[in-house]
């Protein structure tokens, strides 16, 4: 197992596809099952015993700060005056995350663990000698939402690749990953998508995926939240896995 001492939650996005729900608050502060999405993510990180946690914020950052400050173990909040996107946000926070592999969770990621903690499974699978990144993958066939043609394919060893033109990918990215700081080497200053670094890692055969063995919800539009609330309230999510 790769021990994880640091984690980052990406909570700086504008959440435009969730409007009007995100007109006056960040998407990670939308409620689901009685708690904000951000609290759900931070709860999982706390349960994993990760003590150094960073949350970035841009859209209504003071609201993110308030939620973090109210927790028993408040994470550090890094405010972005200019939106840095996923890659730029991680690069900006590297001085706070250390030199060892760390966990990254999207602020709108919501999942239910299978028999073993998802974060623990990722930590057990991550091999810093052969991996620059390990992404949580979800089978597209199990997602009750519009996800287009999927995100990734996996080879028999678990290495990730992008789909070719007109190719349907059987997996979507689950919004949870472990990355080694070297993944960010050579990255530019300012705003950029993490896809840039993923692509380089794919070319070098160093980006891997682990298929999720629990429930997962694609929370992109307001209707997705209603579907998730209903599945959790009726126990349907547990029954599916």
mmCIF file of C-alpha atoms in Angstrom:
data_model
loop_
_atom_site.group_PDB
_atom_site.id
_atom_site.type_symbol
_atom_site.label_atom_id
_atom_site.label_comp_id
_atom_site.label_asym_id
_atom_site.label_seq_id
_atom_site.Cartn_x
_atom_site.Cartn_y
_atom_site.Cartn_z
ATOM 1 C CA UNK A 1 0.000 0.000 0.000
ATOM 2 C CA UNK A 2 1.150 3.546 -0.768
ATOM 3 C CA UNK A 3 0.620 5.611 2.381
ATOM 4 C CA UNK A 4 -1.290 8.829 1.737
ATOM 5 C CA UNK A 5 -0.624 11.803 3.976
ATOM 6 C CA UNK A 6 -2.042 14.538 1.738
ATOM 7 C CA UNK A 7 -5.193 15.101 -0.304
ATOM 8 C CA UNK A 8 -6.721 17.844 -2.400
ATOM 9 C CA UNK A 9 -10.366 18.552 -3.190
ATOM 10 C CA UNK A 10 -10.983 20.486 -6.407
ATOM 11 C CA UNK A 11 -13.775 22.909 -5.508
ATOM 12 C CA UNK A 12 -13.011 25.985 -7.603
ATOM 13 C CA UNK A 13 -15.175 25.358 -10.683
ATOM 14 C CA UNK A 14 -18.139 27.494 -11.744
ATOM 15 C CA UNK A 15 -20.613 24.603 -12.026
ATOM 16 C CA UNK A 16 -22.356 26.190 -15.013
ATOM 17 C CA UNK A 17 -24.269 23.047 -16.003
ATOM 18 C CA UNK A 18 -25.869 22.986 -12.543
ATOM 19 C CA UNK A 19 -27.410 26.424 -12.933
ATOM 20 C CA UNK A 20 -29.644 27.841 -11.549
ATOM 21 C CA UNK A 21 -28.576 25.869 -8.436
ATOM 22 C CA UNK A 22 -25.048 27.286 -8.643
ATOM 23 C CA UNK A 23 -25.886 30.931 -9.289
ATOM 24 C CA UNK A 24 -25.234 31.841 -5.640
ATOM 25 C CA UNK A 25 -23.017 29.008 -4.369
ATOM 26 C CA UNK A 26 -20.308 26.661 -5.601
ATOM 27 C CA UNK A 27 -21.331 23.289 -6.969
ATOM 28 C CA UNK A 28 -19.494 21.386 -4.169
ATOM 29 C CA UNK A 29 -21.819 23.051 -1.664
ATOM 30 C CA UNK A 30 -24.972 21.616 -3.200
ATOM 31 C CA UNK A 31 -26.717 19.288 -0.743
ATOM 32 C CA UNK A 32 -27.124 15.550 -1.196
ATOM 33 C CA UNK A 33 -28.462 13.211 1.482
ATOM 34 C CA UNK A 34 -28.369 15.953 4.090
ATOM 35 C CA UNK A 35 -24.752 17.085 3.564
ATOM 36 C CA UNK A 36 -22.888 19.143 1.023
ATOM 37 C CA UNK A 37 -20.964 17.327 -1.679
ATOM 38 C CA UNK A 38 -17.804 18.877 -0.256
ATOM 39 C CA UNK A 39 -18.521 17.493 3.204
ATOM 40 C CA UNK A 40 -19.110 14.040 1.729
ATOM 41 C CA UNK A 41 -15.694 14.177 0.034
ATOM 42 C CA UNK A 42 -13.961 15.468 3.155
ATOM 43 C CA UNK A 43 -15.678 12.800 5.267
ATOM 44 C CA UNK A 44 -14.153 10.071 3.063
ATOM 45 C CA UNK A 45 -10.732 11.686 3.271
ATOM 46 C CA UNK A 46 -10.968 11.918 7.066
ATOM 47 C CA UNK A 47 -12.067 8.277 7.261
ATOM 48 C CA UNK A 48 -8.946 7.342 5.275
ATOM 49 C CA UNK A 49 -6.795 8.994 7.944
ATOM 50 C CA UNK A 50 -5.335 11.641 5.651
ATOM 51 C CA UNK A 51 -4.349 14.589 7.802
ATOM 52 C CA UNK A 52 -3.076 17.216 5.342
ATOM 53 C CA UNK A 53 -5.981 18.360 3.175
ATOM 54 C CA UNK A 54 -6.173 21.269 0.720
ATOM 55 C CA UNK A 55 -9.326 22.660 -0.909
ATOM 56 C CA UNK A 56 -9.162 25.216 -3.699
ATOM 57 C CA UNK A 57 -11.890 27.825 -4.134
ATOM 58 C CA UNK A 58 -12.840 30.483 -6.667
ATOM 59 C CA UNK A 59 -16.619 30.790 -7.033
ATOM 60 C CA UNK A 60 -17.981 32.242 -3.746
ATOM 61 C CA UNK A 61 -14.782 31.245 -1.943
ATOM 62 C CA UNK A 62 -15.989 32.570 1.417
ATOM 63 C CA UNK A 63 -18.719 29.913 1.423
ATOM 64 C CA UNK A 64 -16.124 27.192 0.877
ATOM 65 C CA UNK A 65 -14.072 28.693 3.721
ATOM 66 C CA UNK A 66 -17.090 28.666 6.046
ATOM 67 C CA UNK A 67 -17.828 24.980 5.405
ATOM 68 C CA UNK A 68 -14.181 24.017 5.879
ATOM 69 C CA UNK A 69 -13.825 26.071 9.065
ATOM 70 C CA UNK A 70 -16.824 24.323 10.606
ATOM 71 C CA UNK A 71 -15.230 20.883 10.352
ATOM 72 C CA UNK A 72 -13.465 19.142 13.236
ATOM 73 C CA UNK A 73 -10.239 19.088 11.237
ATOM 74 C CA UNK A 74 -10.435 22.109 8.915
ATOM 75 C CA UNK A 75 -8.580 21.735 5.629
ATOM 76 C CA UNK A 76 -6.441 24.511 4.183
ATOM 77 C CA UNK A 77 -8.320 26.648 1.648
ATOM 78 C CA UNK A 78 -6.437 28.083 -1.323
ATOM 79 C CA UNK A 79 -8.350 30.888 -3.020
ATOM 80 C CA UNK A 80 -7.842 31.340 -6.752
ATOM 81 C CA UNK A 81 -8.434 34.920 -7.891
ATOM 82 C CA UNK A 82 -8.277 33.627 -11.448
ATOM 83 C CA UNK A 83 -9.770 30.236 -12.209
ATOM 84 C CA UNK A 84 -6.847 27.872 -12.802
ATOM 85 C CA UNK A 85 -8.786 24.790 -14.005
ATOM 86 C CA UNK A 86 -7.929 21.310 -12.776
ATOM 87 C CA UNK A 87 -4.266 21.176 -13.737
ATOM 88 C CA UNK A 88 -3.459 24.726 -12.726
ATOM 89 C CA UNK A 89 -5.262 24.307 -9.412
ATOM 90 C CA UNK A 90 -3.218 21.241 -8.498
ATOM 91 C CA UNK A 91 0.044 22.837 -9.642
ATOM 92 C CA UNK A 92 -0.727 25.920 -7.536
ATOM 93 C CA UNK A 93 -1.273 23.762 -4.438
ATOM 94 C CA UNK A 94 1.826 21.550 -4.822
ATOM 95 C CA UNK A 95 3.837 23.405 -2.134
ATOM 96 C CA UNK A 96 1.146 22.422 0.385
ATOM 97 C CA UNK A 97 0.847 18.807 -0.770
ATOM 98 C CA UNK A 98 4.429 17.641 -0.373
ATOM 99 C CA UNK A 99 6.699 15.434 -2.430
ATOM 100 C CA UNK A 100 4.881 12.112 -1.977
ATOM 101 C CA UNK A 101 1.888 10.730 -3.914
ATOM 102 C CA UNK A 102 -1.381 12.371 -2.891
ATOM 103 C CA UNK A 103 -5.105 11.927 -3.361
ATOM 104 C CA UNK A 104 -7.172 14.262 -5.543
ATOM 105 C CA UNK A 105 -10.976 14.292 -5.353
ATOM 106 C CA UNK A 106 -13.304 16.349 -7.519
ATOM 107 C CA UNK A 107 -15.522 18.546 -5.374
ATOM 108 C CA UNK A 108 -18.646 17.104 -7.007
ATOM 109 C CA UNK A 109 -17.603 13.430 -6.798
ATOM 110 C CA UNK A 110 -20.033 11.247 -4.872
ATOM 111 C CA UNK A 111 -19.687 7.507 -4.506
ATOM 112 C CA UNK A 112 -20.567 4.597 -2.252
ATOM 113 C CA UNK A 113 -17.789 2.194 -1.339
ATOM 114 C CA UNK A 114 -17.895 -1.468 -2.219
ATOM 115 C CA UNK A 115 -16.678 -4.088 0.294
ATOM 116 C CA UNK A 116 -13.483 -2.071 0.876
ATOM 117 C CA UNK A 117 -12.935 1.685 1.083
ATOM 118 C CA UNK A 118 -12.401 3.114 -2.395
ATOM 119 C CA UNK A 119 -9.523 5.293 -1.214
ATOM 120 C CA UNK A 120 -7.924 2.261 0.427
ATOM 121 C CA UNK A 121 -8.257 0.261 -2.805
ATOM 122 C CA UNK A 122 -6.569 3.044 -4.758
ATOM 123 C CA UNK A 123 -3.747 3.271 -2.214
ATOM 124 C CA UNK A 124 -3.221 -0.494 -2.347
ATOM 125 C CA UNK A 125 -3.053 -0.478 -6.150
ATOM 126 C CA UNK A 126 -0.883 2.597 -6.615
ATOM 127 C CA UNK A 127 2.720 1.752 -7.454
ATOM 128 C CA UNK A 128 4.919 4.870 -7.535
ATOM 129 C CA UNK A 129 7.617 2.977 -9.423
ATOM 130 C CA UNK A 130 5.453 2.389 -12.477
ATOM 131 C CA UNK A 131 2.652 4.955 -12.130
ATOM 132 C CA UNK A 132 2.413 8.724 -12.355
ATOM 133 C CA UNK A 133 -1.336 8.539 -11.832
ATOM 134 C CA UNK A 134 -4.071 6.077 -10.908
ATOM 135 C CA UNK A 135 -7.643 7.042 -11.788
ATOM 136 C CA UNK A 136 -10.873 5.633 -10.405
ATOM 137 C CA UNK A 137 -12.864 4.248 -13.333
ATOM 138 C CA UNK A 138 -16.601 3.620 -13.472
ATOM 139 C CA UNK A 139 -18.247 1.315 -15.979
ATOM 140 C CA UNK A 140 -20.242 3.509 -18.353
ATOM 141 C CA UNK A 141 -23.005 0.894 -18.491
ATOM 142 C CA UNK A 142 -23.676 1.439 -14.772
ATOM 143 C CA UNK A 143 -24.080 5.224 -14.957
ATOM 144 C CA UNK A 144 -27.712 6.381 -14.956
ATOM 145 C CA UNK A 145 -27.019 9.664 -16.746
ATOM 146 C CA UNK A 146 -25.884 11.126 -20.052
ATOM 147 C CA UNK A 147 -22.126 10.587 -20.387
ATOM 148 C CA UNK A 148 -21.602 10.735 -24.146
ATOM 149 C CA UNK A 149 -19.131 8.212 -25.555
ATOM 150 C CA UNK A 150 -17.257 7.619 -22.295
ATOM 151 C CA UNK A 151 -13.779 8.763 -21.274
ATOM 152 C CA UNK A 152 -11.191 5.985 -21.269
ATOM 153 C CA UNK A 153 -10.249 2.448 -22.215
ATOM 154 C CA UNK A 154 -8.051 0.115 -20.159
ATOM 155 C CA UNK A 155 -5.628 -2.522 -21.373
ATOM 156 C CA UNK A 156 -5.299 -5.898 -19.562
ATOM 157 C CA UNK A 157 -2.675 -4.432 -17.207
ATOM 158 C CA UNK A 158 -4.876 -1.485 -16.288
ATOM 159 C CA UNK A 159 -3.074 1.133 -18.378
ATOM 160 C CA UNK A 160 -5.304 3.956 -19.571
ATOM 161 C CA UNK A 161 -5.726 5.288 -23.085
ATOM 162 C CA UNK A 162 -7.982 7.830 -24.741
ATOM 163 C CA UNK A 163 -10.605 6.555 -27.202
ATOM 164 C CA UNK A 164 -9.875 6.900 -30.887
ATOM 165 C CA UNK A 165 -12.199 8.809 -33.197
ATOM 166 C CA UNK A 166 -15.724 7.296 -33.164
ATOM 167 C CA UNK A 167 -14.610 4.728 -30.579
ATOM 168 C CA UNK A 168 -16.928 4.214 -27.607
ATOM 169 C CA UNK A 169 -15.065 4.063 -24.300
ATOM 170 C CA UNK A 170 -16.427 1.647 -21.668
ATOM 171 C CA UNK A 171 -15.248 3.693 -18.673
ATOM 172 C CA UNK A 172 -15.806 7.173 -17.296
ATOM 173 C CA UNK A 173 -13.505 8.926 -14.860
ATOM 174 C CA UNK A 174 -14.917 8.761 -11.331
ATOM 175 C CA UNK A 175 -13.417 12.008 -10.035
ATOM 176 C CA UNK A 176 -10.970 10.344 -7.620
ATOM 177 C CA UNK A 177 -7.276 9.708 -8.292
ATOM 178 C CA UNK A 178 -3.846 9.322 -6.764
ATOM 179 C CA UNK A 179 -1.075 11.210 -8.495
ATOM 180 C CA UNK A 180 2.650 11.496 -7.986
ATOM 181 C CA UNK A 181 3.993 15.077 -8.033
ATOM 182 C CA UNK A 182 6.134 14.204 -11.054
ATOM 183 C CA UNK A 183 2.893 14.051 -13.093
ATOM 184 C CA UNK A 184 2.927 17.847 -12.900
ATOM 185 C CA UNK A 185 6.529 18.223 -14.099
ATOM 186 C CA UNK A 186 6.762 20.413 -17.180
ATOM 187 C CA UNK A 187 3.311 21.874 -16.623
ATOM 188 C CA UNK A 188 2.751 25.559 -17.477
ATOM 189 C CA UNK A 189 1.928 28.366 -15.109
ATOM 190 C CA UNK A 190 -1.637 29.630 -15.024
ATOM 191 C CA UNK A 191 -4.778 27.829 -16.106
ATOM 192 C CA UNK A 192 -4.701 24.444 -17.832
ATOM 193 C CA UNK A 193 -6.610 21.179 -17.781
ATOM 194 C CA UNK A 194 -5.135 18.116 -16.116
ATOM 195 C CA UNK A 195 -5.861 16.320 -19.389
ATOM 196 C CA UNK A 196 -2.591 17.809 -20.625
ATOM 197 C CA UNK A 197 -0.586 15.906 -18.011
ATOM 198 C CA UNK A 198 -2.700 12.773 -18.329
ATOM 199 C CA UNK A 199 -1.942 12.668 -22.054
ATOM 200 C CA UNK A 200 1.795 12.772 -21.419
ATOM 201 C CA UNK A 201 1.498 10.014 -18.812
ATOM 202 C CA UNK A 202 -0.538 7.904 -21.248
ATOM 203 C CA UNK A 203 2.151 8.330 -23.910
ATOM 204 C CA UNK A 204 4.735 7.135 -21.377
ATOM 205 C CA UNK A 205 2.599 4.188 -20.250
ATOM 206 C CA UNK A 206 2.360 5.586 -16.717
ATOM 207 C CA UNK A 207 -1.356 6.378 -16.306
ATOM 208 C CA UNK A 208 -3.459 3.539 -14.884
ATOM 209 C CA UNK A 209 -7.063 2.959 -13.907
ATOM 210 C CA UNK A 210 -8.847 1.010 -11.172
ATOM 211 C CA UNK A 211 -12.468 0.009 -11.762
ATOM 212 C CA UNK A 212 -14.864 1.049 -8.995
ATOM 213 C CA UNK A 213 -16.718 -1.754 -7.220
ATOM 214 C CA UNK A 214 -19.471 0.323 -5.589
ATOM 215 C CA UNK A 215 -22.130 2.834 -6.607
ATOM 216 C CA UNK A 216 -21.244 6.127 -8.273
ATOM 217 C CA UNK A 217 -23.298 9.106 -9.399
ATOM 218 C CA UNK A 218 -22.680 11.448 -12.316
ATOM 219 C CA UNK A 219 -23.724 14.839 -10.939
ATOM 220 C CA UNK A 220 -23.662 17.206 -13.880
ATOM 221 C CA UNK A 221 -27.150 18.764 -14.073
ATOM 222 C CA UNK A 222 -29.941 19.466 -11.558
ATOM 223 C CA UNK A 223 -31.817 16.349 -12.639
ATOM 224 C CA UNK A 224 -28.829 14.191 -11.698
ATOM 225 C CA UNK A 225 -29.115 15.351 -8.094
ATOM 226 C CA UNK A 226 -32.770 14.326 -8.003
ATOM 227 C CA UNK A 227 -31.904 10.882 -9.379
ATOM 228 C CA UNK A 228 -29.187 10.447 -6.759
ATOM 229 C CA UNK A 229 -31.426 11.578 -3.891
ATOM 230 C CA UNK A 230 -34.117 9.118 -4.952
ATOM 231 C CA UNK A 231 -31.653 6.230 -5.319
ATOM 232 C CA UNK A 232 -30.194 6.869 -1.877
ATOM 233 C CA UNK A 233 -33.578 7.362 -0.206
ATOM 234 C CA UNK A 234 -35.029 4.139 -1.613
ATOM 235 C CA UNK A 235 -31.898 2.016 -1.176
ATOM 236 C CA UNK A 236 -31.749 1.465 -4.929
ATOM 237 C CA UNK A 237 -28.071 2.436 -5.096
ATOM 238 C CA UNK A 238 -27.067 -0.315 -2.682
ATOM 239 C CA UNK A 239 -29.252 -2.866 -4.450
ATOM 240 C CA UNK A 240 -27.524 -2.254 -7.765
ATOM 241 C CA UNK A 241 -24.095 -3.380 -6.531
#
